XYZ file of N, CA, C and O in Angstrom:
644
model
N 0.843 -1.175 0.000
C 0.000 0.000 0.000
C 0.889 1.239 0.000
O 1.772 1.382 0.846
N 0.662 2.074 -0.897
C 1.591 3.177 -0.856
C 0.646 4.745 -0.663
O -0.139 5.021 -1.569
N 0.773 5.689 0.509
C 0.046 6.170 1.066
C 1.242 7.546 0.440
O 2.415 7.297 0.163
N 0.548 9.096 0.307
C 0.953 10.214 0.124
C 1.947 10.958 1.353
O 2.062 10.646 2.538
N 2.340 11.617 0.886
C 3.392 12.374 1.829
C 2.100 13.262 2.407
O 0.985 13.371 1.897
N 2.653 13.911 3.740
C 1.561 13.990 5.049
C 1.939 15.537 4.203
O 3.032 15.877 3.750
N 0.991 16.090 4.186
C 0.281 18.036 4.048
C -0.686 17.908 4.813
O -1.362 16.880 4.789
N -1.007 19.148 5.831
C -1.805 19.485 6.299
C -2.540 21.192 5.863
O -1.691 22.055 5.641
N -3.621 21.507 5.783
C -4.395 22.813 5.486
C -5.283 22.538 6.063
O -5.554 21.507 6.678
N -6.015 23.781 5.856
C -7.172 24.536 6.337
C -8.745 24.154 5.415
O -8.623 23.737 4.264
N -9.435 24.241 5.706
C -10.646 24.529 5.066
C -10.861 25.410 3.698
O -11.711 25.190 2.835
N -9.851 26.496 3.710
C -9.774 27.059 2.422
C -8.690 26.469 1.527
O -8.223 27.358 0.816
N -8.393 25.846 1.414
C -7.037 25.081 0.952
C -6.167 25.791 1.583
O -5.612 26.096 0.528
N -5.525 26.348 2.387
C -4.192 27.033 2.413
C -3.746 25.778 3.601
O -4.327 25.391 4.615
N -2.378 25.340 2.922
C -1.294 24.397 3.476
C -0.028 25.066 4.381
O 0.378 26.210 4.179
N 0.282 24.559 4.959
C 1.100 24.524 5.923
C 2.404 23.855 6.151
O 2.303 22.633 6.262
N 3.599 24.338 6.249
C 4.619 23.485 6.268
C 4.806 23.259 7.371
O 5.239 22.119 7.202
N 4.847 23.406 8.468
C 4.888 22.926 9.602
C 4.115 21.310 9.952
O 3.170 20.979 9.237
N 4.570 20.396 11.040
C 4.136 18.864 11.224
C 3.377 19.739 11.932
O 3.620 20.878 12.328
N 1.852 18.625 12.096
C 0.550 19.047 12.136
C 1.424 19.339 14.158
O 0.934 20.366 14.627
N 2.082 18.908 14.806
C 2.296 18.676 16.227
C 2.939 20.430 16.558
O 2.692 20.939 17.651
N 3.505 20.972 15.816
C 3.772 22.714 15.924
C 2.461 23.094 15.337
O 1.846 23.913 16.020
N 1.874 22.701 14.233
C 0.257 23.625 14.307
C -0.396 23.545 15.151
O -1.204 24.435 15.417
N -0.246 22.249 15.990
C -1.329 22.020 17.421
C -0.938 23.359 18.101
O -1.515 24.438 18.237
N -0.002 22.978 18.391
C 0.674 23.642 20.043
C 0.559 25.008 19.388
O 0.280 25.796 20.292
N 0.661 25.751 18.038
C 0.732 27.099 17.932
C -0.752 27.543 18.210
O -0.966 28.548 18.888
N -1.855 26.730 17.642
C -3.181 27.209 17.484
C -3.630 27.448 18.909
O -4.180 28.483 19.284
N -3.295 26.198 19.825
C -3.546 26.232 21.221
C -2.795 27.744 22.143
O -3.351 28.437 22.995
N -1.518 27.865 21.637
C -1.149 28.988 22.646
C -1.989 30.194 21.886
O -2.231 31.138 22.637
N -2.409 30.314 20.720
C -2.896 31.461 19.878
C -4.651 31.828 20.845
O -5.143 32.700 21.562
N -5.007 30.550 20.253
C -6.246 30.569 20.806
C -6.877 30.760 22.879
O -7.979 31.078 23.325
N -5.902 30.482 23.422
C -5.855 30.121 24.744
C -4.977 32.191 25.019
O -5.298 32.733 26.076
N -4.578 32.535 24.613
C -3.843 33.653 24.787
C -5.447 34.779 24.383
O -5.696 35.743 25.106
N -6.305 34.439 23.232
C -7.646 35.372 23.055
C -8.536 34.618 23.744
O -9.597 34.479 23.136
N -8.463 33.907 25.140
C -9.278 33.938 25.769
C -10.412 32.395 25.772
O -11.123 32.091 26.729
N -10.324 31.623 24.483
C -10.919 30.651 24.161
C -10.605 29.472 24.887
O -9.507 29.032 25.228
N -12.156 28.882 25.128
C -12.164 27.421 25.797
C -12.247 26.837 24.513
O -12.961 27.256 23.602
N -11.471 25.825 24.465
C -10.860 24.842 23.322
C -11.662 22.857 23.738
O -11.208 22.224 24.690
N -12.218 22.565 23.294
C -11.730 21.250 22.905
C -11.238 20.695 21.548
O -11.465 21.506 20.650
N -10.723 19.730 21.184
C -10.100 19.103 19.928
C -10.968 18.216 19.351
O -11.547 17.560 20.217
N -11.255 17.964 18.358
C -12.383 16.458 17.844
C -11.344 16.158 16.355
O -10.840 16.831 15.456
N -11.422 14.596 16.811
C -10.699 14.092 15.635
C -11.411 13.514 14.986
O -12.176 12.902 15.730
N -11.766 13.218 13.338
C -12.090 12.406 12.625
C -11.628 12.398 11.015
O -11.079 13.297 10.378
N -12.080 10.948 10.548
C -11.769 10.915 9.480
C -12.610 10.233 8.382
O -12.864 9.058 8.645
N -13.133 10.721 7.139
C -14.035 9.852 6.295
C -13.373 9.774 4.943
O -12.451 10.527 4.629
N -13.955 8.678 4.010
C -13.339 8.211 2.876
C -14.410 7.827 2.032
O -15.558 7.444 2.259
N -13.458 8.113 0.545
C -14.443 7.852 -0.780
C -13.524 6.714 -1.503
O -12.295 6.661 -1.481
N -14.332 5.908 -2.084
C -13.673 4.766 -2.972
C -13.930 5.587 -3.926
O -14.665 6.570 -3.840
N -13.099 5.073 -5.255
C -12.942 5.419 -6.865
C -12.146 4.271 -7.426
O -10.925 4.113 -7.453
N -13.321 3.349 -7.957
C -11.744 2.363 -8.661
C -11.312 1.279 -7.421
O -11.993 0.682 -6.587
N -10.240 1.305 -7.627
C -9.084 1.034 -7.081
C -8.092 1.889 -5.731
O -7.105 1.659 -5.032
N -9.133 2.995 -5.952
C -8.377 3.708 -4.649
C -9.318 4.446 -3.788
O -10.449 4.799 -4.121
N -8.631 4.687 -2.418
C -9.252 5.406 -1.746
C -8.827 6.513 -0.690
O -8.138 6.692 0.314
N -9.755 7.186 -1.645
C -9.539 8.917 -0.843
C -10.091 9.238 1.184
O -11.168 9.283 1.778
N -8.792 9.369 1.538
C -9.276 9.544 3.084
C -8.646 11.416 3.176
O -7.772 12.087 2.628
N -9.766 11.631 4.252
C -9.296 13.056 4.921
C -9.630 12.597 6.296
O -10.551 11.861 6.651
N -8.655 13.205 7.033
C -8.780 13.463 8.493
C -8.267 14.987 8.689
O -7.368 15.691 8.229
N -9.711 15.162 9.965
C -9.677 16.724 10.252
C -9.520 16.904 11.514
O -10.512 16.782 12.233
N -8.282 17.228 12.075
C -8.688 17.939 13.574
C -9.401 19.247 13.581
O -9.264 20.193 12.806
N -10.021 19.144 14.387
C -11.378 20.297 14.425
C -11.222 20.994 16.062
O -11.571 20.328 17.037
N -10.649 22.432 16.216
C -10.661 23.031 17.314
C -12.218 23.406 17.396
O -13.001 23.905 16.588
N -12.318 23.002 18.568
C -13.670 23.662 18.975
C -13.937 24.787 19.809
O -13.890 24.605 21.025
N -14.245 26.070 19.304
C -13.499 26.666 20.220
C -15.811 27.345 21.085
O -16.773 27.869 20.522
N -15.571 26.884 22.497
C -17.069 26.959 22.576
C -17.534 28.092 22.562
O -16.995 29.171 22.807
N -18.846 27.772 22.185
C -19.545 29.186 22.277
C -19.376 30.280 20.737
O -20.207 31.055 20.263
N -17.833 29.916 20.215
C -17.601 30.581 19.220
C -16.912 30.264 18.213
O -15.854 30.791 17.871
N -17.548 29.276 17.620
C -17.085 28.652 16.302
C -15.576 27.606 16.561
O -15.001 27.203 17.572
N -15.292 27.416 14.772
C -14.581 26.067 15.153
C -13.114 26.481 13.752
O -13.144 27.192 12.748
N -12.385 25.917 14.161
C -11.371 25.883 12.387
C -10.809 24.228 12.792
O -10.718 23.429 13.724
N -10.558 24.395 11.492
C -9.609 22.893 11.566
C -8.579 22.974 10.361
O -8.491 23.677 9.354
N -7.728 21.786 10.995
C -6.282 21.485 10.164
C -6.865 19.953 9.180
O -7.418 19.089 9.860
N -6.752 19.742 7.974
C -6.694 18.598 7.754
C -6.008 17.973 6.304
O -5.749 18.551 5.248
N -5.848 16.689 6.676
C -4.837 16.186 6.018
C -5.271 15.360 5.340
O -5.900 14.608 6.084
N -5.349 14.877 3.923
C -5.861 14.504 2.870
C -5.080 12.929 2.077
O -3.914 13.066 2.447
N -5.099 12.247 1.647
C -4.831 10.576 1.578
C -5.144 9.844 0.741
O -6.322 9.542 0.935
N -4.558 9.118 -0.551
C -4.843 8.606 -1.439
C -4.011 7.019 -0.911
O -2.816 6.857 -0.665
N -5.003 6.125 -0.867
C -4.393 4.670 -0.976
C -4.690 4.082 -1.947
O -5.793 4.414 -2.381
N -3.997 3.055 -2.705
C -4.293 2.246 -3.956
C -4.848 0.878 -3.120
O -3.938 0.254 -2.576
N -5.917 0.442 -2.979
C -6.251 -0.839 -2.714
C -7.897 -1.274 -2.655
O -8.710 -0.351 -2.707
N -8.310 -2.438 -2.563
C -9.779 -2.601 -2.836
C -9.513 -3.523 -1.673
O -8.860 -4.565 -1.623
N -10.270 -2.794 -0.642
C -10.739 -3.396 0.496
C -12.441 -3.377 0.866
O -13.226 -2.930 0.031
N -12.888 -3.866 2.096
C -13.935 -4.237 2.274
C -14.887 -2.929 2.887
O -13.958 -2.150 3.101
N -15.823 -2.357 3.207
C -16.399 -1.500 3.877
C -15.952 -1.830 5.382
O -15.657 -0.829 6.034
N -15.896 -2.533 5.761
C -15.264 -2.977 7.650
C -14.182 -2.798 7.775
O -13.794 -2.664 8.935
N -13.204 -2.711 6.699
C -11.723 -2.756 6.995
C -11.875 -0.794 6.587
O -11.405 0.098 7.293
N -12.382 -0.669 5.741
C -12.292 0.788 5.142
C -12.788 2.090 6.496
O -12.274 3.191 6.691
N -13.854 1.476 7.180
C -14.119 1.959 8.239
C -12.789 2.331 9.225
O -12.388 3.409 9.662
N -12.292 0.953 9.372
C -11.298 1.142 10.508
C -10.252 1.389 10.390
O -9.589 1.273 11.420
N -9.659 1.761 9.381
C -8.882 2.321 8.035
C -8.688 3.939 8.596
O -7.725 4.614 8.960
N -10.357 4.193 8.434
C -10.429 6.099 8.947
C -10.551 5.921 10.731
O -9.988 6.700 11.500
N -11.154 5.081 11.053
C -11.139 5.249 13.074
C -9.268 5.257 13.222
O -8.613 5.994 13.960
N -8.734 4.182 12.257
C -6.820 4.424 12.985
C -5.836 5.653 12.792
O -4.880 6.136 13.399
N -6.695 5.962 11.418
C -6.188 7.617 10.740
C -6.283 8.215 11.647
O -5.330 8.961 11.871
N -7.665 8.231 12.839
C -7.838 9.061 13.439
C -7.077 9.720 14.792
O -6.791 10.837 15.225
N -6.880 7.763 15.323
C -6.343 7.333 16.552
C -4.842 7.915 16.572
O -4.118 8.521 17.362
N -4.777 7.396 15.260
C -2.883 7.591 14.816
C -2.755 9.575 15.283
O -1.884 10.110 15.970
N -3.464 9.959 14.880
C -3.311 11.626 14.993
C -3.496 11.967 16.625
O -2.744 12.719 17.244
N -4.385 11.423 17.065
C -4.668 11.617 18.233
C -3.823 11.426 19.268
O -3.510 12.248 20.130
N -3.455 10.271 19.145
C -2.167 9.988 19.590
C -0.985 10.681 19.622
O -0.413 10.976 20.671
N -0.402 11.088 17.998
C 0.595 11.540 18.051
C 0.801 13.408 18.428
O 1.711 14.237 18.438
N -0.641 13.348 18.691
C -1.184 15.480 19.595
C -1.881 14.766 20.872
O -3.020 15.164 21.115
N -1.335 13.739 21.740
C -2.186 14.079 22.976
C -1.089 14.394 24.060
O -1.817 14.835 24.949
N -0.468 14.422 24.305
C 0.598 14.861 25.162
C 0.751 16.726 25.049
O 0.978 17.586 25.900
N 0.509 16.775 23.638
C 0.645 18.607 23.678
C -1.060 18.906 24.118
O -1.273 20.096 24.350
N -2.116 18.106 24.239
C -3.686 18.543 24.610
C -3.317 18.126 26.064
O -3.695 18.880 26.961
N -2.966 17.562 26.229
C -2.586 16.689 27.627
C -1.889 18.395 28.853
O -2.372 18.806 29.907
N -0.810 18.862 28.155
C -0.052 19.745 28.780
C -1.217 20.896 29.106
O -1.461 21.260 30.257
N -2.002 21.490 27.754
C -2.797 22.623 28.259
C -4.433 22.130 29.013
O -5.319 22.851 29.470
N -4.345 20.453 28.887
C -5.443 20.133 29.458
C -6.982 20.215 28.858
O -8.065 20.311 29.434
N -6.575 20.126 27.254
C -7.547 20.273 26.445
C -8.374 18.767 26.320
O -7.644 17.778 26.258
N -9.899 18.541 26.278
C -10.904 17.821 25.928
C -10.396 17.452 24.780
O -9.798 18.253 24.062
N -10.623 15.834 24.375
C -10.012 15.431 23.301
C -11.451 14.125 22.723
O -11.654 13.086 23.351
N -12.097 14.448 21.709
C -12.949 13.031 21.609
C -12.813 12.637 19.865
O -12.723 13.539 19.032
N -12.813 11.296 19.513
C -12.297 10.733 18.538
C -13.768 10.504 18.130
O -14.581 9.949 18.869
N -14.129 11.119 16.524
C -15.394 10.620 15.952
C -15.382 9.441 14.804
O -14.563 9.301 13.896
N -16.162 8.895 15.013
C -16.131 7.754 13.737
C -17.294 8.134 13.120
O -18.351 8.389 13.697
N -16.942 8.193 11.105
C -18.034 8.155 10.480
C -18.635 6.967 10.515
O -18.694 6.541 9.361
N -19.146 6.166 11.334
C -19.680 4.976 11.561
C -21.757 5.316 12.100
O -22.357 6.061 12.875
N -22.067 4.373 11.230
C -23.915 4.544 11.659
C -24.243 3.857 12.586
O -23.900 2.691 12.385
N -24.955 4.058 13.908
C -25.233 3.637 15.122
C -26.548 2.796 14.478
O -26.912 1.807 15.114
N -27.225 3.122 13.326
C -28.407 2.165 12.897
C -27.813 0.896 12.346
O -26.862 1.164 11.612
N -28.015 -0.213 12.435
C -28.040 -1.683 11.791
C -28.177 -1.587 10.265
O -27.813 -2.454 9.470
N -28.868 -0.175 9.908
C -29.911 -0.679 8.582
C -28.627 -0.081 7.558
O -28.873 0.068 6.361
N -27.217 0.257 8.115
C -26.587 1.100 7.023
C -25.395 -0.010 7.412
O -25.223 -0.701 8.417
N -24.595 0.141 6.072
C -23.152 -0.993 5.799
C -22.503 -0.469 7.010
O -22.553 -1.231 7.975
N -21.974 0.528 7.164
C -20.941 1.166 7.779
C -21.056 0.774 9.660
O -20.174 0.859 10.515
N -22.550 0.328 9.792
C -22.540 -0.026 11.139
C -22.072 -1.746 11.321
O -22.520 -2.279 12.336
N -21.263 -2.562 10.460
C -20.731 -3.556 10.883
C -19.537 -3.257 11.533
O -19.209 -4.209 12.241
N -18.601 -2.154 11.598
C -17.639 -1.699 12.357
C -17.667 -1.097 13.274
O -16.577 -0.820 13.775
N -19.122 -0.524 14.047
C -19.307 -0.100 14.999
C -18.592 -0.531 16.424
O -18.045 0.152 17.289
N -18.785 -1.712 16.324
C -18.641 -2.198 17.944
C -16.599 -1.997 18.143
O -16.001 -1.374 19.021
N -16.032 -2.771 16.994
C -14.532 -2.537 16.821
C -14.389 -1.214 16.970
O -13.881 -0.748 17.990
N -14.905 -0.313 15.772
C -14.815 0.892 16.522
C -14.626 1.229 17.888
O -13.560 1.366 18.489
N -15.427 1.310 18.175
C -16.015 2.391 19.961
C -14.711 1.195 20.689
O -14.224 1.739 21.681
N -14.284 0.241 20.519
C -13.878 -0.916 21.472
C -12.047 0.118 21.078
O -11.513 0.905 21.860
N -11.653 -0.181 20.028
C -10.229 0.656 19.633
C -9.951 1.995 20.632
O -9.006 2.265 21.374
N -11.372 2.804 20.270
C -11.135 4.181 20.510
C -11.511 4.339 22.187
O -10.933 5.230 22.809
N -12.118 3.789 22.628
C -12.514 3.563 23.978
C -10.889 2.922 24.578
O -10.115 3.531 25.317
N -10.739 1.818 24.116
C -9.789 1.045 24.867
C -8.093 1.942 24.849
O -7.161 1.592 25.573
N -8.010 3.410 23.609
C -7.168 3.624 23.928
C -6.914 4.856 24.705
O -5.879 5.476 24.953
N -8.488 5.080 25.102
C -8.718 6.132 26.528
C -9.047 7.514 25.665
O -8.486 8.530 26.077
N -9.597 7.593 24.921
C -10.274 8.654 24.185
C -11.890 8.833 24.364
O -12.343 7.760 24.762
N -12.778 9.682 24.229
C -14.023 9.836 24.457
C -14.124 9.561 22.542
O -13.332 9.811 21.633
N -15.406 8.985 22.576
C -15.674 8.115 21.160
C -17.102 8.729 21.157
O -17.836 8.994 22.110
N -17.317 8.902 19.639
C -18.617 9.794 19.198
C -18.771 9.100 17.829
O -17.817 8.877 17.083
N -19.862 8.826 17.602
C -20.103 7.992 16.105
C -21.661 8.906 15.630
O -22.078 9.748 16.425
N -22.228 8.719 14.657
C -23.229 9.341 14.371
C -24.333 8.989 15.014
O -24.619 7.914 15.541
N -24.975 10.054 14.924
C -25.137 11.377 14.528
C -24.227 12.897 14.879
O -24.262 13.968 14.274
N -23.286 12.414 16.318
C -22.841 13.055 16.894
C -21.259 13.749 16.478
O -20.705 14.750 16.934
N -20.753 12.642 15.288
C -19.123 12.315 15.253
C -19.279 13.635 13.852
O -19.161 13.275 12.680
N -19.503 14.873 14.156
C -19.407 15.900 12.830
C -17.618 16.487 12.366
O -17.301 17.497 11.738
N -16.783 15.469 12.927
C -15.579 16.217 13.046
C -15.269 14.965 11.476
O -14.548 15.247 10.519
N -15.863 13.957 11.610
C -15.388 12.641 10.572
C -17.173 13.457 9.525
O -17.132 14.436 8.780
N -17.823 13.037 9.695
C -19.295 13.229 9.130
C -19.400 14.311 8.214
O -19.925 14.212 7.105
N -18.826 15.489 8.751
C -19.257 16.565 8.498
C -17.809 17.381 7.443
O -17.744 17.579 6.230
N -16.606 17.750 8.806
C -15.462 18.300 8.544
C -14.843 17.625 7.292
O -14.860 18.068 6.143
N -14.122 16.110 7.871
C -13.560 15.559 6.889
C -14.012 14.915 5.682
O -13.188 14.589 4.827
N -15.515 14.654 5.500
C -16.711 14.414 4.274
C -16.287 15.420 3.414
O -15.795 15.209 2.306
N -16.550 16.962 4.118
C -16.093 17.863 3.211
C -15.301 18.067 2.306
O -15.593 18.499 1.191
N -14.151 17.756 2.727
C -12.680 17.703 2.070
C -12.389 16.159 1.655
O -11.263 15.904 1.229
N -13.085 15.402 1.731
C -12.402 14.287 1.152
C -12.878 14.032 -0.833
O -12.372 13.112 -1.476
């Protein structure tokens, strides 16, 4: 599987050379310096085409009360996998990020919850990965949000993918 070199941007396309781990920590002292209560929401969703598949993952500052921006990072894989594996494909994209920014959320003590584009109804494909889901993201001590609730994967990274 051969996966793209990591870019991270904004919502308007504008990219960033900095590793997404100095955009954390800059946005946080930026935002925390004008006064803002912050939490973080991670997610990530994907489109098949073919033979490949397009993932975005978005960290999404939440900043309460007054809107939100996010950083996100965009993903082309060559492979034909299953809807269950493709699911958990975007929950590890997610984990993987989360992971590698929780020690800098950790320091300023920022709320951190991991969304899965995953359907809490039976009646849609995407809910055969549910339970693996919530079990990954739970078990690696993250607060876990799936739909209707998970708008950081649903919503943010849908957008851009």
């Amino acid at each position: 599987m051969k996966t793209q070199q990591e870019i991270w941007q904004n919502m308007y396309g504008k990219t960033f050379p900095q590793p997404l781990e100095i955009l954390v920590e800059q946005a946080i002292i930026r935002e925390l310096e004008m006064g803002h209560d912050l939490k973080v929401c991670i997610g990530s969703d994907s489109h098949v085409y073919g033979d490949c598949v397009h993932y975005a993952t978005a960290v999404v500052f939440v900043r309460k009360r007054k809107g939100a921006f996010t950083f996100i990072r965009k993903q082309k894989e060559f492979q034909k996998i299953s809807i269950k594996e493709r699911m958990l494909n975007e929950v590890n994209k997610s984990v993987e990020i989360a992971y590698r920014i929780y020690e800098i959320l950790d320091q300023y003590k920022m709320e951190i919850e991991v969304h899965a584009d995953i359907n809490t109804d039976p009646d849609f494909k995407s809910n055969i990965a549910l339970k693996d889901a919530m079990g990954y993201i739970l078990g690696m001590g993250y607060v876990f949000k799936a739909k209707p609730f998970a708008f950081a994967s649903s919503n943010c990274a849908d957008m851009m993918v």
